[in-house]
Amino acid sequence: PSIDKQLMCLAEAVYFEARGENLVGQLAVAEVILNRVDSKSFPDSICKVISEGATRLNSCQFSYNCDGKPETIFEKRVYNRILKLSSFLHMGAARLLTGGAVFYHSETVTPSWSTKFKKTNKIGGHLFYKIEQRMAKK
């Protein structure tokens, strides 16, 4: 695929956040990132979404970005597959897996924010959530 900076950011995030997941799990994580880009509640580019809060150790939106470890891609075959799937979504493929989720976490943790949002799906080792829209009273 033609590789631009936004696509590289998406592929890097999916690699570090979900490389151990199957294809569907990796697509779901990519969906969340793109759903955030489309939301007015988050930055308006993939790279900005990924790096939000990255300067705060263990307090960022995507944990690989602020865990103090270097981001080194060792599994080139896995990364190349993730780059291809990221390209499909980046070019506008339908996002049907997460129900509009803009948050996710590993099932091995229970962040305090998880009770504040509506759970939309469980895919692989991740749980997905969206901001529930409240209906206005008439």
Tab-separated table of C-alpha atoms in Angstrom:
chain	number	residue	atom	x	y	z
A	1	PRO	CA	0.000	0.000	0.000
A	2	SER	CA	0.950	3.617	-0.420
A	3	ILE	CA	2.347	4.544	2.966
A	4	ASP	CA	1.705	7.968	4.441
A	5	LYS	CA	2.329	9.214	7.978
A	6	GLN	CA	-1.263	8.616	9.151
A	7	LEU	CA	-1.244	5.039	7.867
A	8	MET	CA	2.097	4.425	9.570
A	9	CYS	CA	0.685	5.717	12.875
A	10	LEU	CA	-2.349	3.438	12.553
A	11	ALA	CA	-0.262	0.362	11.725
A	12	GLU	CA	2.192	1.069	14.547
A	13	ALA	CA	-0.601	1.411	17.090
A	14	VAL	CA	-2.310	-1.799	15.969
A	15	TYR	CA	1.026	-3.623	16.030
A	16	PHE	CA	1.857	-2.591	19.587
A	17	GLU	CA	-1.682	-2.786	20.945
A	18	ALA	CA	-2.967	-5.934	19.209
A	19	ARG	CA	-0.301	-7.881	17.336
A	20	GLY	CA	-1.131	-10.976	19.425
A	21	GLU	CA	-4.791	-10.839	18.363
A	22	ASN	CA	-6.224	-12.536	15.300
A	23	LEU	CA	-7.148	-10.472	12.240
A	24	VAL	CA	-10.588	-9.543	13.617
A	25	GLY	CA	-9.079	-8.363	16.911
A	26	GLN	CA	-6.543	-6.238	15.076
A	27	LEU	CA	-9.240	-4.733	12.857
A	28	ALA	CA	-11.313	-3.899	15.933
A	29	VAL	CA	-8.462	-1.947	17.528
A	30	ALA	CA	-7.917	-0.064	14.257
A	31	GLU	CA	-11.654	0.725	14.154
A	32	VAL	CA	-11.498	2.357	17.578
A	33	ILE	CA	-8.661	4.606	16.469
A	34	LEU	CA	-10.531	5.669	13.331
A	35	ASN	CA	-13.781	6.118	15.284
A	36	ARG	CA	-11.894	8.526	17.527
A	37	VAL	CA	-10.639	10.496	14.541
A	38	ASP	CA	-14.260	10.851	13.396
A	39	SER	CA	-15.459	11.942	16.867
A	40	LYS	CA	-15.491	15.572	17.967
A	41	SER	CA	-14.321	14.388	21.407
A	42	PHE	CA	-10.862	13.422	20.160
A	43	PRO	CA	-8.106	14.857	17.935
A	44	ASP	CA	-8.784	14.977	14.189
A	45	SER	CA	-5.935	12.856	12.843
A	46	ILE	CA	-4.731	9.317	13.424
A	47	CYS	CA	-1.292	10.367	14.646
A	48	LYS	CA	-2.780	12.924	17.060
A	49	VAL	CA	-5.244	10.341	18.427
A	50	ILE	CA	-2.439	7.833	18.946
A	51	SER	CA	-0.111	10.292	20.670
A	52	GLU	CA	-2.741	11.902	22.930
A	53	GLY	CA	-1.295	11.961	26.446
A	54	ALA	CA	1.950	10.279	25.391
A	55	THR	CA	4.030	12.590	27.555
A	56	ARG	CA	2.429	11.248	30.771
A	57	LEU	CA	4.018	7.969	31.908
A	58	ASN	CA	1.345	5.244	32.085
A	59	SER	CA	-1.444	7.807	31.603
A	60	CYS	CA	-1.890	7.986	27.861
A	61	GLN	CA	-4.688	6.791	25.601
A	62	PHE	CA	-2.633	3.974	24.044
A	63	SER	CA	-0.425	2.292	26.614
A	64	TYR	CA	2.459	1.412	24.301
A	65	ASN	CA	3.017	5.143	23.810
A	66	CYS	CA	3.782	5.899	27.453
A	67	ASP	CA	5.077	2.695	29.022
A	68	GLY	CA	8.695	3.815	28.895
A	69	LYS	CA	9.672	1.030	26.480
A	70	PRO	CA	11.105	1.691	23.011
A	71	GLU	CA	8.767	1.064	20.087
A	72	THR	CA	10.756	-1.452	18.075
A	73	ILE	CA	9.044	-3.625	15.493
A	74	PHE	CA	10.627	-7.066	15.681
A	75	GLU	CA	7.978	-9.162	13.925
A	76	LYS	CA	8.190	-7.854	10.355
A	77	ARG	CA	5.771	-10.414	8.888
A	78	VAL	CA	3.117	-9.551	11.463
A	79	TYR	CA	3.733	-5.830	10.952
A	80	ASN	CA	3.385	-6.129	7.163
A	81	ARG	CA	0.031	-7.895	7.579
A	82	ILE	CA	-1.118	-5.184	10.001
A	83	LEU	CA	0.031	-2.518	7.548
A	84	LYS	CA	-2.165	-4.074	4.846
A	85	LEU	CA	-5.255	-4.334	7.048
A	86	SER	CA	-4.683	-0.791	8.331
A	87	SER	CA	-4.555	0.375	4.732
A	88	PHE	CA	-7.991	-1.119	3.999
A	89	LEU	CA	-9.562	0.714	6.909
A	90	HIS	CA	-7.617	3.910	6.227
A	91	MET	CA	-8.999	3.899	2.668
A	92	GLY	CA	-12.566	3.759	3.983
A	93	ALA	CA	-13.544	0.120	4.493
A	94	ALA	CA	-16.693	-0.348	6.565
A	95	ARG	CA	-16.256	-0.471	10.337
A	96	LEU	CA	-18.728	-3.069	11.567
A	97	LEU	CA	-17.003	-4.811	14.470
A	98	THR	CA	-17.095	-2.498	17.485
A	99	GLY	CA	-20.471	-0.755	17.299
A	100	GLY	CA	-18.893	2.687	17.177
A	101	ALA	CA	-16.532	2.103	20.102
A	102	VAL	CA	-14.008	4.802	20.959
A	103	PHE	CA	-12.490	2.997	23.946
A	104	TYR	CA	-11.153	-0.492	24.592
A	105	HIS	CA	-9.065	-2.301	27.137
A	106	SER	CA	-7.566	-5.715	27.681
A	107	GLU	CA	-9.827	-8.136	29.506
A	108	THR	CA	-6.991	-8.610	32.023
A	109	VAL	CA	-7.602	-5.147	33.523
A	110	THR	CA	-10.629	-3.180	34.690
A	111	PRO	CA	-10.013	0.538	34.298
A	112	SER	CA	-12.175	2.861	36.378
A	113	TRP	CA	-13.600	4.509	33.249
A	114	SER	CA	-15.075	1.226	31.967
A	115	THR	CA	-18.230	1.641	34.060
A	116	LYS	CA	-18.917	5.072	32.545
A	117	PHE	CA	-19.417	3.868	28.977
A	118	LYS	CA	-21.596	1.396	27.120
A	119	LYS	CA	-19.883	-1.912	26.336
A	120	THR	CA	-20.375	-2.737	22.665
A	121	ASN	CA	-18.423	-5.938	22.099
A	122	LYS	CA	-15.754	-8.360	23.248
A	123	ILE	CA	-13.331	-9.377	20.546
A	124	GLY	CA	-10.359	-11.536	21.350
A	125	GLY	CA	-8.770	-10.261	24.523
A	126	HIS	CA	-10.312	-6.777	24.374
A	127	LEU	CA	-13.555	-5.186	25.530
A	128	PHE	CA	-14.943	-2.271	23.510
A	129	TYR	CA	-16.983	0.732	24.649
A	130	LYS	CA	-18.701	3.783	23.231
A	131	ILE	CA	-19.911	7.013	24.702
A	132	GLU	CA	-23.631	6.531	25.131
A	133	GLN	CA	-25.666	9.342	23.634
A	134	ARG	CA	-28.389	10.510	25.977
A	135	MET	CA	-31.705	11.180	24.327
A	136	ALA	CA	-32.899	14.730	24.842
A	137	LYS	CA	-36.160	15.133	26.729
A	138	LYS	CA	-38.999	16.742	24.866
